[in-house]
Short mmCIF file of C-alpha atoms and ligand atoms in Angstrom, two decimals:
data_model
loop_
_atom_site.label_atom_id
_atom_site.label_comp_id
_atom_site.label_asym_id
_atom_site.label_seq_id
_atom_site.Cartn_x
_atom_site.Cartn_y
_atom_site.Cartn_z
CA UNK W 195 -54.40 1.64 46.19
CA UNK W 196 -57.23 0.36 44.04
CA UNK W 197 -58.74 -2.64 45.88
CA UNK W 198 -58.31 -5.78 43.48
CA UNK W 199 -61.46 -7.21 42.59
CA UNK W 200 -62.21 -10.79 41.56
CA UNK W 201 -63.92 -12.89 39.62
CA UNK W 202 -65.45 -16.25 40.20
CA UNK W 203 -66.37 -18.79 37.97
CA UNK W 204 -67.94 -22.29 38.71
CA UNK W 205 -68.57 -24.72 35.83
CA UNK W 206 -69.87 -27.84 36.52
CA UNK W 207 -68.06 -31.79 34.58
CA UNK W 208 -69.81 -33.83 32.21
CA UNK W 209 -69.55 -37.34 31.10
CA UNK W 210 -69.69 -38.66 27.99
CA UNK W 211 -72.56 -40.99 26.71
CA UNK W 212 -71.37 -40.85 22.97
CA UNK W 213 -67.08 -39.64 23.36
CA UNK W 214 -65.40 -37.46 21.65
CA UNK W 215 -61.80 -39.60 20.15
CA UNK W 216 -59.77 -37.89 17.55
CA UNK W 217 -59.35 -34.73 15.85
CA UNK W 218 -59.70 -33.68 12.10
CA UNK W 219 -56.22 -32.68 11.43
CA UNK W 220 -54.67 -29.41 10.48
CA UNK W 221 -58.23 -27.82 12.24
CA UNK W 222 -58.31 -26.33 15.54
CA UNK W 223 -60.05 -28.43 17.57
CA UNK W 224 -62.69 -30.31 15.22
CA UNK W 225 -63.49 -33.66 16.31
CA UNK W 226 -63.90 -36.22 14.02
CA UNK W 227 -67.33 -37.10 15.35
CA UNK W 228 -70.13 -35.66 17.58
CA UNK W 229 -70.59 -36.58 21.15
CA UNK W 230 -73.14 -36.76 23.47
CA UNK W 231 -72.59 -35.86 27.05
CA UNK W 232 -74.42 -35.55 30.37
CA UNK W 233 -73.54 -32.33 33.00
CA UNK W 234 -72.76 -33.31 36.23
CA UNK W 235 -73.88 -30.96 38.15
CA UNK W 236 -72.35 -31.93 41.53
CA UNK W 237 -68.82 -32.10 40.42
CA UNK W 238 -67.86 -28.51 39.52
CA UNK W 239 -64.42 -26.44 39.07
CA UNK W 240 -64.44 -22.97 41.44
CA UNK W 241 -62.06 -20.55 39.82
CA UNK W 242 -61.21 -16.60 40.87
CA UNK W 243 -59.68 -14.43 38.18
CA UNK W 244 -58.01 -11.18 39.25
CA UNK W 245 -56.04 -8.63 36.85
CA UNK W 246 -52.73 -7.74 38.03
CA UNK W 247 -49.79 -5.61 37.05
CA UNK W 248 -47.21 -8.66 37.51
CA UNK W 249 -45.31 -9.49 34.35
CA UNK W 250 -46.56 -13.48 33.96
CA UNK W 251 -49.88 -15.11 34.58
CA UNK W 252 -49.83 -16.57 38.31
CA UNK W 253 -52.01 -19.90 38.79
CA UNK W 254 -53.00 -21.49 42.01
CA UNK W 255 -54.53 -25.05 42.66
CA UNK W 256 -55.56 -25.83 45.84
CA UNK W 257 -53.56 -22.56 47.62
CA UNK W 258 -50.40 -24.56 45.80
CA UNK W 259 -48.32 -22.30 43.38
CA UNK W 260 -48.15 -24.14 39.75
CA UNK W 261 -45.81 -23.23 37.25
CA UNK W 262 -45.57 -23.79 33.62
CA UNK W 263 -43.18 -26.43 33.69
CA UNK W 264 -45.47 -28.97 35.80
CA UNK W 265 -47.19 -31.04 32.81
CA UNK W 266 -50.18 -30.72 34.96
CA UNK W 267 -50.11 -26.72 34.71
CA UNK W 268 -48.51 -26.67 30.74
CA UNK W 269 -52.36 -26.71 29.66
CA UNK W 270 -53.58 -23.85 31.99
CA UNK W 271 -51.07 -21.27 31.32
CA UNK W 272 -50.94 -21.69 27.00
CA UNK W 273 -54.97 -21.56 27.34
CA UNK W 274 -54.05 -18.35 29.17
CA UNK W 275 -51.56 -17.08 26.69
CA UNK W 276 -54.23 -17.83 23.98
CA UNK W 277 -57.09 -16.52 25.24
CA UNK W 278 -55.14 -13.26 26.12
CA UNK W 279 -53.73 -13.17 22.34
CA UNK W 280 -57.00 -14.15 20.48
CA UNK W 281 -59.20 -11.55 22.78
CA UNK W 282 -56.27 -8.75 22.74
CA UNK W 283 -55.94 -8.44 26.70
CA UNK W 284 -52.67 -7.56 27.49
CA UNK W 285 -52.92 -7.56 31.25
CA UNK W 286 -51.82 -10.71 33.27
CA UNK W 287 -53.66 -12.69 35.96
CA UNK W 288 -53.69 -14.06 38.81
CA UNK W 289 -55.82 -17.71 38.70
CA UNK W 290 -57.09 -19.10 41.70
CA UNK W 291 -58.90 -22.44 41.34
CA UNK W 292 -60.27 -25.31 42.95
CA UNK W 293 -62.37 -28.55 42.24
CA UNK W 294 -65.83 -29.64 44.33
CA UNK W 295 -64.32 -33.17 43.92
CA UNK W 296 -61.03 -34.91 44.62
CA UNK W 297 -58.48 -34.64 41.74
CA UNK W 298 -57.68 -37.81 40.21
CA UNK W 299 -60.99 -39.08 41.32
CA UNK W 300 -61.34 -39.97 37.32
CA UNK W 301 -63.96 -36.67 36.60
CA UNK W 302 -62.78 -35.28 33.78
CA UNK W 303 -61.11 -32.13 35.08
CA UNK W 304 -60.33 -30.88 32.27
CA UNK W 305 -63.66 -29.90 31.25
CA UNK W 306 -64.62 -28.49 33.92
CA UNK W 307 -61.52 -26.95 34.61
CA UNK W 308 -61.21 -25.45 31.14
CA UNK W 309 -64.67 -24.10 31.72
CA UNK W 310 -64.12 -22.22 34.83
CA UNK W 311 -60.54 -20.36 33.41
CA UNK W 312 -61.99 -19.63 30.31
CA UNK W 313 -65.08 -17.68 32.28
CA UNK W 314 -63.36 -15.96 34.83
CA UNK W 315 -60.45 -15.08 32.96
CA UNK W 316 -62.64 -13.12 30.10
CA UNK W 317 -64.95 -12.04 33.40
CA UNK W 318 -61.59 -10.35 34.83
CA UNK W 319 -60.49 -8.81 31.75
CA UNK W 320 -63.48 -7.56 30.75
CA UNK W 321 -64.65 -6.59 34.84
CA UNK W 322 -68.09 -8.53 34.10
CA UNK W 323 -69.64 -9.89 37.16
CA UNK W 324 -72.37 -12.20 35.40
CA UNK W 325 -73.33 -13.84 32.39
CA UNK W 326 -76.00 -10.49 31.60
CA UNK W 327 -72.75 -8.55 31.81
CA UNK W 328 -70.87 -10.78 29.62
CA UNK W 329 -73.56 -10.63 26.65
CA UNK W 330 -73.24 -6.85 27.11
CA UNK W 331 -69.87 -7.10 26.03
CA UNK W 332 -70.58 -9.81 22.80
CA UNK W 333 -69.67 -13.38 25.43
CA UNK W 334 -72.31 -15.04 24.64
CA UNK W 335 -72.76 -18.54 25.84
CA UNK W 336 -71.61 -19.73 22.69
CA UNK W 337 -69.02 -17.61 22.37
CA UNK W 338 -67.66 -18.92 25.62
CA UNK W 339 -67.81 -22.36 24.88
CA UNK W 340 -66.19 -21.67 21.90
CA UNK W 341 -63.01 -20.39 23.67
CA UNK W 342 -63.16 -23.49 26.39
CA UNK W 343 -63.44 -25.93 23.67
CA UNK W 344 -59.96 -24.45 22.03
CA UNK W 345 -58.38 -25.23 25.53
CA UNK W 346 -60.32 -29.19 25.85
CA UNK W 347 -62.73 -30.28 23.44
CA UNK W 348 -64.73 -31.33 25.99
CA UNK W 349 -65.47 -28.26 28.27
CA UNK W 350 -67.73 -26.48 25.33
CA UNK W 351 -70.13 -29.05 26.89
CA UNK W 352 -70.17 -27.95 30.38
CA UNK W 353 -71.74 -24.27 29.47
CA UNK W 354 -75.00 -26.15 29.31
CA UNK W 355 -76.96 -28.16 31.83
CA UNK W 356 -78.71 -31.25 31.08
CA UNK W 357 -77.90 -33.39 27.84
CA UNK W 358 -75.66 -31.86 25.77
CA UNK W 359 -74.64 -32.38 21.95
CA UNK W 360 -71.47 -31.15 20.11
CA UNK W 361 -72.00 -31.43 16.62
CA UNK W 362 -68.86 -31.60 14.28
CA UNK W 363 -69.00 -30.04 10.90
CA UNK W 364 -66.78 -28.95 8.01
CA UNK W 365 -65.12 -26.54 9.21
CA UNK W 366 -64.06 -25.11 12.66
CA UNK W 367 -66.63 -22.05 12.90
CA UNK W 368 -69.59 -24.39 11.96
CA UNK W 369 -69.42 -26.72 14.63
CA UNK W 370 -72.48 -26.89 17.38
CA UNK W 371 -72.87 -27.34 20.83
CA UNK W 372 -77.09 -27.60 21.71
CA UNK W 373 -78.33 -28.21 24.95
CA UNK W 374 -80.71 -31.27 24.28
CA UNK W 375 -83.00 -31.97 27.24
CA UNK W 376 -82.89 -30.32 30.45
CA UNK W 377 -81.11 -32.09 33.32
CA UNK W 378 -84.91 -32.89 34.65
CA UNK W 379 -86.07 -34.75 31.77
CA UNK W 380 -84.43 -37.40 33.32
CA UNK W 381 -82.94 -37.93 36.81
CA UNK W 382 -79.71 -40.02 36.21
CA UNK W 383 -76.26 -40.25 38.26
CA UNK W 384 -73.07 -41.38 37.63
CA UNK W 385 -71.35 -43.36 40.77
CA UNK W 386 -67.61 -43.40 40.14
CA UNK W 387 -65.99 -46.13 40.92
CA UNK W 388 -62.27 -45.12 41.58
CA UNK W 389 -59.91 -47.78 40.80
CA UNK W 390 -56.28 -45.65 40.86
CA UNK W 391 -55.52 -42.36 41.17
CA UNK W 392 -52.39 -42.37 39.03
CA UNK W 393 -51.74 -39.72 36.66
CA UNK W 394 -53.02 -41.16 33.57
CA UNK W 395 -50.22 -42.69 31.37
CA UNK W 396 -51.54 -40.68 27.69
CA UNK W 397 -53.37 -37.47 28.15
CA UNK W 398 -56.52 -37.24 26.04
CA UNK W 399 -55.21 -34.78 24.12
CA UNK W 400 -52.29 -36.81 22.74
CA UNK W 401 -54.90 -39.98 22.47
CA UNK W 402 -56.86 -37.73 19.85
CA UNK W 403 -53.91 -37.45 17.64
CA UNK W 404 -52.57 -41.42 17.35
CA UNK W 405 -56.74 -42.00 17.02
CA UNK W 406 -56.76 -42.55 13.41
CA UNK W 407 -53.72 -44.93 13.47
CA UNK W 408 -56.30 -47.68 14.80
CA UNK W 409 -58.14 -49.77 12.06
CA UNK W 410 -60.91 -49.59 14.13
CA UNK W 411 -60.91 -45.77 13.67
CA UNK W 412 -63.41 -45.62 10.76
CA UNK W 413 -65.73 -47.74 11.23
CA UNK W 414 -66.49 -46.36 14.78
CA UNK W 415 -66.60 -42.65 13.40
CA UNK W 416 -68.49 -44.13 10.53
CA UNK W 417 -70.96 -46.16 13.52
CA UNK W 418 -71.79 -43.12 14.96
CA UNK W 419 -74.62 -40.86 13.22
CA UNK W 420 -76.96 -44.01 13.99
CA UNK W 421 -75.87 -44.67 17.53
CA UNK W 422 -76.33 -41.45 18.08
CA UNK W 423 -80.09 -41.06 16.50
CA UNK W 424 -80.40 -44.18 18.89
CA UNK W 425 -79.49 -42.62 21.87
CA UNK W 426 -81.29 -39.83 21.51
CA UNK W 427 -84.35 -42.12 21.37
CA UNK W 428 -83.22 -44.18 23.85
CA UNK W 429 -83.26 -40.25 26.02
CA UNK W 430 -86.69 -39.14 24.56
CA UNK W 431 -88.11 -42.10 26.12
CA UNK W 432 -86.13 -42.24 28.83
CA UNK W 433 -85.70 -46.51 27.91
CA UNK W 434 -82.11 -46.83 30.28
CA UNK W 435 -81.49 -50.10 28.77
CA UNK W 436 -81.40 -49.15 25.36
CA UNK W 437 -79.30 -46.47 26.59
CA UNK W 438 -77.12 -48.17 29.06
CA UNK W 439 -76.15 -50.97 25.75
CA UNK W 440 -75.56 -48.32 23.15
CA UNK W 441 -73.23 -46.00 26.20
CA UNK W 442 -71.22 -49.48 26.87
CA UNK W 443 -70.97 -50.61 23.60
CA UNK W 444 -69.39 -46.75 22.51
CA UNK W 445 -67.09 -46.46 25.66
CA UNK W 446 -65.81 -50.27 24.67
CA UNK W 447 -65.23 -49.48 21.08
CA UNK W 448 -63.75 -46.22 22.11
CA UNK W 449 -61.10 -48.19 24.19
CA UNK W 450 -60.89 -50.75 21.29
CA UNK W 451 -59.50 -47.61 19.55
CA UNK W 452 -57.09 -46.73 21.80
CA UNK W 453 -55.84 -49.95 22.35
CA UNK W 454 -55.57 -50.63 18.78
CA UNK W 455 -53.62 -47.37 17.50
CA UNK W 456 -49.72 -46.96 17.10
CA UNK W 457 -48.71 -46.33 19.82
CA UNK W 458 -51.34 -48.75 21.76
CA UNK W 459 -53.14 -47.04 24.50
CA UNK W 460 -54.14 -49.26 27.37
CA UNK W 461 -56.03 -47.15 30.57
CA UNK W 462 -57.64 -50.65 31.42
CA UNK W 463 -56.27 -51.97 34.96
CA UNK W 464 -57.03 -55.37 36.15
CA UNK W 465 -59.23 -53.75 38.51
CA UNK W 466 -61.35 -52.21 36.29
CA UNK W 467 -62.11 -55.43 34.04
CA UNK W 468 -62.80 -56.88 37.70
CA UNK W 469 -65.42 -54.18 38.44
CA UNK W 470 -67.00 -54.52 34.75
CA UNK W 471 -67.55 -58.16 34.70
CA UNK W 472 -69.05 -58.04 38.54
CA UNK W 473 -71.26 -55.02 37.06
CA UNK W 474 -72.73 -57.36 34.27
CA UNK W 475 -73.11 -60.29 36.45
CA UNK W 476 -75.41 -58.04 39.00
CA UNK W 477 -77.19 -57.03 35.72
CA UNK W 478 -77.73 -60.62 34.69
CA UNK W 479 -78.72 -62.00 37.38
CA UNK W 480 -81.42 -58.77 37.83
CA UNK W 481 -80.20 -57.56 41.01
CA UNK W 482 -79.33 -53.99 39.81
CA UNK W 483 -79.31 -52.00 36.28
CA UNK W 484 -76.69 -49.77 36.02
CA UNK W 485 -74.40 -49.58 33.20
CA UNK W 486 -70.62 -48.69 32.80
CA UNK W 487 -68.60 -45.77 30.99
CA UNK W 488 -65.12 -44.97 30.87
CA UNK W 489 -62.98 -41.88 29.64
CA UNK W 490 -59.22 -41.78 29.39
CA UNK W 491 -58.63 -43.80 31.60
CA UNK W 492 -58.55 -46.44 34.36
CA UNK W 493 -62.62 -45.38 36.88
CA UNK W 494 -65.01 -46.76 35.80
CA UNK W 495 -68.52 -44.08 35.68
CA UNK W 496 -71.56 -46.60 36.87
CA UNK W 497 -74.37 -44.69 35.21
CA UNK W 498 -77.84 -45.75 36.67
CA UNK W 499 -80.89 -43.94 37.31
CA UNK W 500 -81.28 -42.02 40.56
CA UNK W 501 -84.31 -43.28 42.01
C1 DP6 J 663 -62.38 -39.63 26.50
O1 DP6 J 663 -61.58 -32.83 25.88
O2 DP6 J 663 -59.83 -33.94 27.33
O3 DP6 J 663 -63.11 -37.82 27.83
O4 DP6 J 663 -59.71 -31.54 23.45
O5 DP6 J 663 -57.47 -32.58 23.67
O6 DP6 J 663 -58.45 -31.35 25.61
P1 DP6 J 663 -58.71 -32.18 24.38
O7 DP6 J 663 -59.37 -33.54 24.91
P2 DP6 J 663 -60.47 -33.81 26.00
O8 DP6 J 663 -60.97 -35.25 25.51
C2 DP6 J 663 -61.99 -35.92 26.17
C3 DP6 J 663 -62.02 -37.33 25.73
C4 DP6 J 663 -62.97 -38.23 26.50
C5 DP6 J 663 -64.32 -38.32 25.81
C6 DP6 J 663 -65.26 -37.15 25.95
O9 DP6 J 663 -65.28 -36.48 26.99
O10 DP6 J 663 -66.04 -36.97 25.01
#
């Protein structure tokens, strides 16, 4: 019996300074504006990818079985089923994953998550044991992310360390991801601050589709080509309050969006308004400057700079 050999993956979160919220629609996966994001490269997704002869993909989280009908697993296994029908691999697999950090600790799995499948499953299928190996075989980087971001958005971000930019553009196939500044330009951290660990009520994915439904839709895709220029200033000279006002003000008007569309989407908890307004009092009376970010959802990411 051939011994069956497996391949690891590890791809490390991010966190959005400028999010990603909505979708151009009738396009796979094109946001409606570019993001800016941060890799956190603490938090990471482990996942091993082995080929098998079984008739069905077989995925394992924490040594626990999922199956396709858990909402939790639906994403995993038609990522699977895509990747194996866009790439022509008929052979199933057997997934094997794991996070560095607790789930529903509010990291963004998903990117992270999405990463790691998406690299060891073309790693199995292809019997590539590194990146070098994957080039050899036309993966590129870019390539890679490509095939994350069609399973989250947000996971093209994590194939690159540092600060991180996903450009939108016309069309699908034009759309950028550029690693900005190395993660030692600039020595930040995100603390977060874990409020609930409930199953968020509205995944992200189904937030990106009501998006445009707010009236505050436009004018915050519209606000963002000059926020962004500004934060990327705000980087180059590594000024954390200009930064820490423009990543507030786009995580606020982000949850404006949300809150405003049809259906509403609230992820706020009375806890996390709590923790904001105690933030901003430490900042105004000087004791600390940190600033807050939130994704879809309820934790609250203090960013502040390491030292
Ligand atoms: C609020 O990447 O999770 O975290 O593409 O539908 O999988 P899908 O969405 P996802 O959206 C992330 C939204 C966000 C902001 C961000 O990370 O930019």
């Amino acid at each position: 019996m051939t011994p069956t050999i497996q391949y690891i993956a590890e791809v490390p979160s991010n966190i959005a300074l400028i999010k990603y919220w909505g979708k151009v629609p009738g396009h796979e996966q094109l946001p409606t504006n570019d993001s800016l994001s941060f890799t956190l490269d603490q938090t990471s997704t482990q996942t091993l990818a082995s080929v098998t002869d079984a008739g069905s993909f077989q995925v394992f989280y924490d040594q626990h079985q999922l199956f396709e009908s858990d909402p939790f697993a639906k994403k995993i296994f038609s990522h699977l089923k895509f990747l194996a029908k866009e790439l022509h691999f008929n052979r199933k697999l057997v997934i094997r994953t794991k996070n560095s950090f607790p789930s529903g600790c509010g990291i963004a799995s998903s990117a992270s998550g999405m990463g790691a499948l998406t690299l060891a499953s073309v790693a199995a299928w292809t019997q590539s044991s590194s990146l070098e190996e994957l080039e050899d075989q036309g993966f590129y980087r870019e390539k890679l992310a490509r095939l994350a971001r069609l399973g989250s958005g947000s996971a093209c971000r994590s194939f690159w360390g540092g600060f991180v930019q996903w450009q939108t553009a016309e069309s699908e196939s034009l759309q950028l991801v550029k690693p900005l500044w190395p993660s030692n330009h600039w020595d930040l951290s995100d603390i977060v601050v874990i409020v609930s660990n409930k199953t968020k009520p509205v995944s992200s994915s189904s937030g990106h589709l009501t998006a445009p439904s707010s009236s505050l839709f436009r004018p915050r895709v519209a606000a963002i080509p000059e926020r962004m220029n500004s934060l990327k200033a705000a980087i180059e000279k590594r000024d954390f309050e200009s930064l820490g006002r423009i990543i507030e003000q786009d995580s606020t008007e982000m949850h404006g969006v949300m809150m405003s569309s049809t259906p509403p989407i609230s992820y706020y908890l009375d806890e996390t308004i709590e923790f904001l307004e105690w933030l901003k009092s430490k900042r105004y009376s000087e004791e600390f400057t940190a600033y807050a970010t939130l994704d879809a959802g309820p934790n609250i990411h203090v960013i502040c700079e390491t030292k």
